[in-house]
Amino acid sequence: MSILQLPQAVPTALLMDWHATLVDTHDAMYHAIDDVLPRLEALGLRDRLLTTEQSKTLEDARLVKYVRDHHRLHPKITAQRKISRTDIFEVLFGSDQDAKARIHAAFDDCYKKYVDDVHALEGDTTSQLRRLRELGIPMGIISNRKRDYLEHELSRLEEGAWIELFDVIVCGDDVAHRKPAPDMILEALRRLGQEPGPTCWYLGDSTTDVIAGKEAGVTAVFYNGAQWSQSWLDKIFPGSPRHPHRPDAVVTRFGELVRLVRDMVANGKRVQRAAEAAFTPPEGRLREN
């Protein structure tokens, strides 16, 4: 598989995932997952777990089997902390929207005990966000998290300094369908007054983020903060008829995204100036001379 290293359009909107892209809430997330998985039977969801044949990969099938047998995540997955709760629930329940809605609701109920545990994912995330803000491109947050949880976490970062950096926030309880459905991205663009297209970039760390971005018709940038190998990226983004969606670009640090955006904006301005010069009427050029 070949993943493009450069998006094809200069961004006019930058939308970003929250957990594991901008912030570290791994402790809170995995504590809540530890609390909710033992409740699968009581929630009526154990029998709705995917079968081996329905799983996307062998690794997915193993995860589902372990959860079915032990009502918790494998200790290795918990220790690595590389998979988002949305991806975990996608692996467990696939396209079963009702089951996913119920497990997300149960997760939210458990998460409220841990909501204060939030930190910027990278040490320079705040300064990098401000560098993006200087470009004047509208920025937004797209998160499956409940709105009151996200707004609480946002207020705790840099004593609330992040709040003014974003023009739009769309959360899981704002729309009918959470990611990987495109609803949240489309709603953010509606609020920004923009149409879906390649000039909207969406950055996220999970396969569900890439699927949501591609389903919305925008540029999907995969944040590989987990440092997955190229062979693993090929596996989770196979580009097959059953799983066709692949990212348009991959970055391993938030600063890489910022440099990419700034470079493309600067190049776009140079191209625009060259185009304007090329189409200046001859009499205009004579007057200028």
Short mmCIF file of C-alpha atoms in Angstrom, two decimals:
data_model
loop_
_atom_site.label_atom_id
_atom_site.label_comp_id
_atom_site.label_asym_id
_atom_site.label_seq_id
_atom_site.Cartn_x
_atom_site.Cartn_y
_atom_site.Cartn_z
CA MET A 1 0.00 0.00 0.00
CA SER A 2 1.18 3.51 -0.75
CA ILE A 3 -0.08 6.26 1.57
CA LEU A 4 0.29 9.71 0.08
CA GLN A 5 2.71 11.86 2.04
CA LEU A 6 1.21 15.20 1.01
CA PRO A 7 -2.43 16.29 0.93
CA GLN A 8 -3.61 17.63 -2.40
CA ALA A 9 -5.15 20.94 -1.28
CA VAL A 10 -4.23 23.87 0.96
CA PRO A 11 -6.48 23.72 4.05
CA THR A 12 -9.26 26.22 4.68
CA ALA A 13 -10.35 24.33 7.82
CA LEU A 14 -8.41 22.17 10.29
CA LEU A 15 -10.42 19.69 12.35
CA MET A 16 -8.74 17.50 14.97
CA ASP A 17 -9.52 14.54 17.13
CA TRP A 18 -9.17 15.02 20.90
CA HIS A 19 -7.91 11.95 22.77
CA ALA A 20 -4.44 10.69 21.76
CA THR A 21 -4.16 13.42 19.11
CA LEU A 22 -4.21 16.65 21.12
CA VAL A 23 -4.45 15.35 24.69
CA ASP A 24 -3.43 12.41 26.82
CA THR A 25 -6.43 10.91 28.61
CA HIS A 26 -5.17 7.33 28.42
CA ASP A 27 -5.36 6.69 32.16
CA ALA A 28 -8.93 7.93 32.37
CA MET A 29 -10.01 6.07 29.23
CA TYR A 30 -8.55 2.71 30.20
CA HIS A 31 -9.89 2.98 33.76
CA ALA A 32 -13.38 3.52 32.31
CA ILE A 33 -12.96 0.60 29.88
CA ASP A 34 -11.86 -1.60 32.79
CA ASP A 35 -15.08 -0.61 34.54
CA VAL A 36 -17.44 -1.13 31.61
CA LEU A 37 -16.30 -4.43 30.07
CA PRO A 38 -17.31 -6.57 33.09
CA ARG A 39 -20.85 -5.22 32.54
CA LEU A 40 -21.25 -6.65 29.02
CA GLU A 41 -23.51 -9.47 30.22
CA ALA A 42 -25.68 -7.12 32.29
CA LEU A 43 -25.93 -4.73 29.33
CA GLY A 44 -27.07 -7.56 27.07
CA LEU A 45 -24.04 -7.07 24.82
CA ARG A 46 -21.91 -10.19 25.31
CA ASP A 47 -23.87 -12.16 22.69
CA ARG A 48 -23.56 -9.27 20.25
CA LEU A 49 -19.77 -9.37 20.08
CA LEU A 50 -18.46 -10.10 16.59
CA THR A 51 -17.61 -13.61 15.54
CA THR A 52 -14.15 -14.59 14.32
CA GLU A 53 -15.41 -14.56 10.72
CA GLN A 54 -16.72 -11.02 11.08
CA SER A 55 -13.46 -9.57 12.44
CA LYS A 56 -11.29 -7.41 10.20
CA THR A 57 -7.96 -9.02 11.18
CA LEU A 58 -6.70 -12.00 13.14
CA GLU A 59 -5.60 -9.59 15.88
CA ASP A 60 -9.12 -8.16 16.07
CA ALA A 61 -10.57 -11.66 16.40
CA ARG A 62 -8.17 -12.42 19.25
CA LEU A 63 -9.16 -9.22 21.05
CA VAL A 64 -12.87 -10.07 20.77
CA LYS A 65 -12.29 -13.62 22.00
CA TYR A 66 -10.30 -12.42 25.00
CA VAL A 67 -12.99 -9.91 25.96
CA ARG A 68 -15.72 -12.55 25.52
CA ASP A 69 -13.83 -15.02 27.73
CA HIS A 70 -12.43 -12.65 30.37
CA HIS A 71 -14.65 -9.52 30.34
CA ARG A 72 -11.60 -7.26 30.15
CA LEU A 73 -8.85 -6.24 27.76
CA HIS A 74 -5.72 -8.31 27.41
CA PRO A 75 -3.04 -6.92 29.78
CA LYS A 76 -0.73 -6.30 26.81
CA ILE A 77 -3.26 -3.96 25.18
CA THR A 78 -3.81 -2.13 28.45
CA ALA A 79 -0.05 -1.78 28.99
CA GLN A 80 0.61 -0.50 25.44
CA ARG A 81 -2.29 2.00 25.53
CA LYS A 82 -2.25 2.50 21.78
CA ILE A 83 -5.88 1.78 20.85
CA SER A 84 -8.70 4.29 21.37
CA ARG A 85 -11.98 3.27 23.02
CA THR A 86 -13.81 3.99 19.75
CA ASP A 87 -11.54 1.57 17.87
CA ILE A 88 -11.97 -1.00 20.65
CA PHE A 89 -15.75 -0.76 20.41
CA GLU A 90 -15.57 -0.96 16.61
CA VAL A 91 -13.51 -4.15 16.89
CA LEU A 92 -15.98 -5.60 19.40
CA PHE A 93 -19.27 -4.68 17.69
CA GLY A 94 -18.53 -3.72 14.06
CA SER A 95 -21.55 -2.20 12.34
CA ASP A 96 -24.01 -2.92 15.19
CA GLN A 97 -25.05 0.70 15.83
CA ASP A 98 -27.37 -0.09 18.72
CA ALA A 99 -24.71 -2.12 20.56
CA LYS A 100 -22.15 0.64 20.05
CA ALA A 101 -24.55 3.31 21.27
CA ARG A 102 -25.19 1.32 24.42
CA ILE A 103 -21.53 0.59 25.15
CA HIS A 104 -20.58 4.24 24.56
CA ALA A 105 -23.32 5.33 26.96
CA ALA A 106 -22.11 2.87 29.59
CA PHE A 107 -18.53 4.04 29.03
CA ASP A 108 -19.60 7.68 29.53
CA ASP A 109 -21.22 6.74 32.81
CA CYS A 110 -17.95 5.16 33.99
CA TYR A 111 -15.72 7.92 32.58
CA LYS A 112 -17.18 10.67 34.75
CA LYS A 113 -15.13 9.37 37.71
CA TYR A 114 -11.88 10.03 35.85
CA VAL A 115 -12.61 13.18 33.81
CA ASP A 116 -10.02 15.37 35.59
CA ASP A 117 -7.11 13.26 34.32
CA VAL A 118 -6.11 15.19 31.17
CA HIS A 119 -2.81 16.56 29.85
CA ALA A 120 -1.50 17.89 26.54
CA LEU A 121 -0.23 14.91 24.56
CA GLU A 122 3.04 16.56 23.53
CA GLY A 123 5.03 19.11 25.46
CA ASP A 124 4.79 21.76 22.73
CA THR A 125 1.16 21.18 21.69
CA THR A 126 0.02 24.56 23.01
CA SER A 127 2.68 26.52 21.13
CA GLN A 128 2.05 24.49 17.97
CA LEU A 129 -1.69 25.20 18.16
CA ARG A 130 -0.90 28.90 18.45
CA ARG A 131 1.34 28.70 15.37
CA LEU A 132 -1.60 27.26 13.47
CA ARG A 133 -3.90 29.92 14.87
CA GLU A 134 -1.61 32.62 13.46
CA LEU A 135 -2.44 31.41 9.94
CA GLY A 136 -6.08 32.41 10.37
CA ILE A 137 -7.42 28.98 9.37
CA PRO A 138 -10.54 27.97 11.34
CA MET A 139 -9.81 25.12 13.73
CA GLY A 140 -12.11 22.65 15.43
CA ILE A 141 -12.27 19.65 17.72
CA ILE A 142 -14.12 16.46 16.73
CA SER A 143 -14.58 14.01 19.60
CA ASN A 144 -16.80 11.08 20.49
CA ARG A 145 -16.60 12.32 24.07
CA LYS A 146 -19.67 13.77 25.78
CA ARG A 147 -19.73 17.56 25.47
CA ASP A 148 -19.71 18.29 29.19
CA TYR A 149 -16.69 16.01 29.67
CA LEU A 150 -14.77 17.57 26.79
CA GLU A 151 -15.54 21.13 27.84
CA HIS A 152 -14.42 20.31 31.38
CA GLU A 153 -11.15 18.84 30.09
CA LEU A 154 -10.64 21.78 27.75
CA SER A 155 -11.02 24.22 30.64
CA ARG A 156 -8.28 22.40 32.61
CA LEU A 157 -5.59 22.76 29.95
CA GLU A 158 -3.31 25.78 30.45
CA GLU A 159 -5.94 27.25 32.81
CA GLY A 160 -8.44 27.43 29.97
CA ALA A 161 -6.07 29.00 27.43
CA TRP A 162 -6.98 26.39 24.80
CA ILE A 163 -10.62 27.47 24.66
CA GLU A 164 -9.96 30.52 22.46
CA LEU A 165 -7.89 28.49 19.99
CA PHE A 166 -10.87 26.65 18.49
CA ASP A 167 -13.72 27.96 16.36
CA VAL A 168 -15.95 24.91 16.58
CA ILE A 169 -16.35 21.83 18.78
CA VAL A 170 -18.56 18.88 17.86
CA CYS A 171 -19.00 15.98 20.30
CA GLY A 172 -20.54 12.54 20.22
CA ASP A 173 -23.78 13.67 21.83
CA ASP A 174 -24.24 16.53 19.32
CA VAL A 175 -25.12 14.26 16.38
CA ALA A 176 -27.07 11.12 15.58
CA HIS A 177 -24.03 8.94 14.87
CA ARG A 178 -20.54 9.03 16.36
CA LYS A 179 -17.34 8.33 14.44
CA PRO A 180 -16.66 6.42 12.25
CA ALA A 181 -19.79 7.98 10.78
CA PRO A 182 -19.02 11.34 9.11
CA ASP A 183 -21.76 13.23 11.00
CA MET A 184 -19.50 15.21 13.34
CA ILE A 185 -17.16 16.40 10.60
CA LEU A 186 -20.07 17.43 8.40
CA GLU A 187 -21.69 19.26 11.32
CA ALA A 188 -18.45 21.13 12.07
CA LEU A 189 -18.19 22.25 8.45
CA ARG A 190 -21.83 23.33 8.49
CA ARG A 191 -21.15 25.50 11.53
CA LEU A 192 -18.06 26.96 9.84
CA GLY A 193 -20.01 27.69 6.66
CA GLN A 194 -17.80 25.44 4.52
CA GLU A 195 -18.55 22.59 2.15
CA PRO A 196 -16.93 19.15 2.51
CA GLY A 197 -13.91 18.70 0.30
CA PRO A 198 -10.14 18.26 0.25
CA THR A 199 -9.56 21.77 1.63
CA CYS A 200 -10.83 20.54 4.99
CA TRP A 201 -8.17 18.51 6.78
CA TYR A 202 -9.12 16.14 9.59
CA LEU A 203 -6.36 14.84 11.88
CA GLY A 204 -6.89 11.75 14.04
CA ASP A 205 -5.01 8.84 15.56
CA SER A 206 -7.37 5.95 14.84
CA THR A 207 -8.77 3.96 11.96
CA THR A 208 -12.21 5.31 12.86
CA ASP A 209 -10.88 8.85 12.36
CA VAL A 210 -9.61 8.01 8.89
CA ILE A 211 -12.90 6.31 7.99
CA ALA A 212 -14.90 9.30 9.25
CA GLY A 213 -12.74 11.70 7.27
CA LYS A 214 -12.96 9.76 4.03
CA GLU A 215 -16.70 9.18 4.43
CA ALA A 216 -17.10 12.95 4.91
CA GLY A 217 -15.13 13.60 1.72
CA VAL A 218 -12.31 15.54 3.40
CA THR A 219 -8.54 15.11 3.61
CA ALA A 220 -7.79 12.47 6.26
CA VAL A 221 -4.44 12.88 8.02
CA PHE A 222 -3.42 9.98 10.27
CA TYR A 223 -1.58 10.95 13.46
CA ASN A 224 0.76 8.02 14.10
CA GLY A 225 1.66 9.02 17.62
CA ALA A 226 1.65 5.35 18.61
CA GLN A 227 4.58 4.85 16.20
CA TRP A 228 2.97 1.94 14.37
CA SER A 229 5.29 0.30 11.83
CA GLN A 230 4.63 0.59 8.11
CA SER A 231 3.66 -3.08 8.01
CA TRP A 232 1.02 -2.48 10.69
CA LEU A 233 -0.30 0.58 8.82
CA ASP A 234 -0.62 -1.61 5.74
CA LYS A 235 -2.64 -4.09 7.81
CA ILE A 236 -5.06 -1.60 9.39
CA PHE A 237 -5.48 0.36 6.14
CA PRO A 238 -5.50 -2.46 3.57
CA GLY A 239 -7.31 -0.55 0.83
CA SER A 240 -9.42 -3.63 0.14
CA PRO A 241 -13.00 -3.62 -1.17
CA ARG A 242 -14.23 -4.39 2.35
CA HIS A 243 -11.93 -1.81 4.03
CA PRO A 244 -11.13 0.75 1.31
CA HIS A 245 -10.28 3.84 3.35
CA ARG A 246 -6.65 4.96 3.63
CA PRO A 247 -5.20 8.21 4.96
CA ASP A 248 -4.09 10.93 2.58
CA ALA A 249 -1.05 11.68 4.74
CA VAL A 250 0.66 10.38 7.88
CA VAL A 251 2.42 12.43 10.57
CA THR A 252 4.15 11.15 13.69
CA ARG A 253 4.18 14.39 15.71
CA PHE A 254 1.83 17.34 15.88
CA GLY A 255 4.66 19.66 14.86
CA GLU A 256 4.92 17.78 11.56
CA LEU A 257 1.32 18.69 10.79
CA VAL A 258 1.99 22.33 11.65
CA ARG A 259 5.03 22.48 9.35
CA LEU A 260 3.07 20.78 6.57
CA VAL A 261 0.21 23.26 6.87
CA ARG A 262 2.50 26.29 7.01
CA ASP A 263 4.55 25.08 4.03
CA MET A 264 1.46 24.40 1.93
CA VAL A 265 -0.09 27.76 2.83
CA ALA A 266 3.16 29.56 1.92
CA ASN A 267 3.47 27.61 -1.33
CA GLY A 268 -0.18 28.32 -2.14
CA LYS A 269 0.45 32.04 -1.76
CA ARG A 270 3.47 31.83 -4.06
CA VAL A 271 1.42 29.97 -6.65
CA GLN A 272 -1.37 32.53 -6.35
CA ARG A 273 1.05 35.45 -6.84
CA ALA A 274 2.59 33.72 -9.86
CA ALA A 275 -0.85 33.08 -11.34
CA GLU A 276 -1.90 36.68 -10.80
CA ALA A 277 1.29 37.90 -12.46
CA ALA A 278 0.81 35.53 -15.40
CA PHE A 279 -2.73 36.82 -16.03
CA THR A 280 -1.98 40.51 -15.66
CA PRO A 281 -3.07 42.15 -18.96
CA PRO A 282 -0.18 43.41 -21.14
CA GLU A 283 -1.27 47.03 -20.70
CA GLY A 284 -1.24 46.48 -16.93
CA ARG A 285 2.33 45.23 -17.06
CA LEU A 286 3.32 48.21 -19.21
CA ARG A 287 1.84 50.64 -16.71
CA GLU A 288 3.70 48.86 -13.91
CA ASN A 289 6.95 49.24 -15.84
#
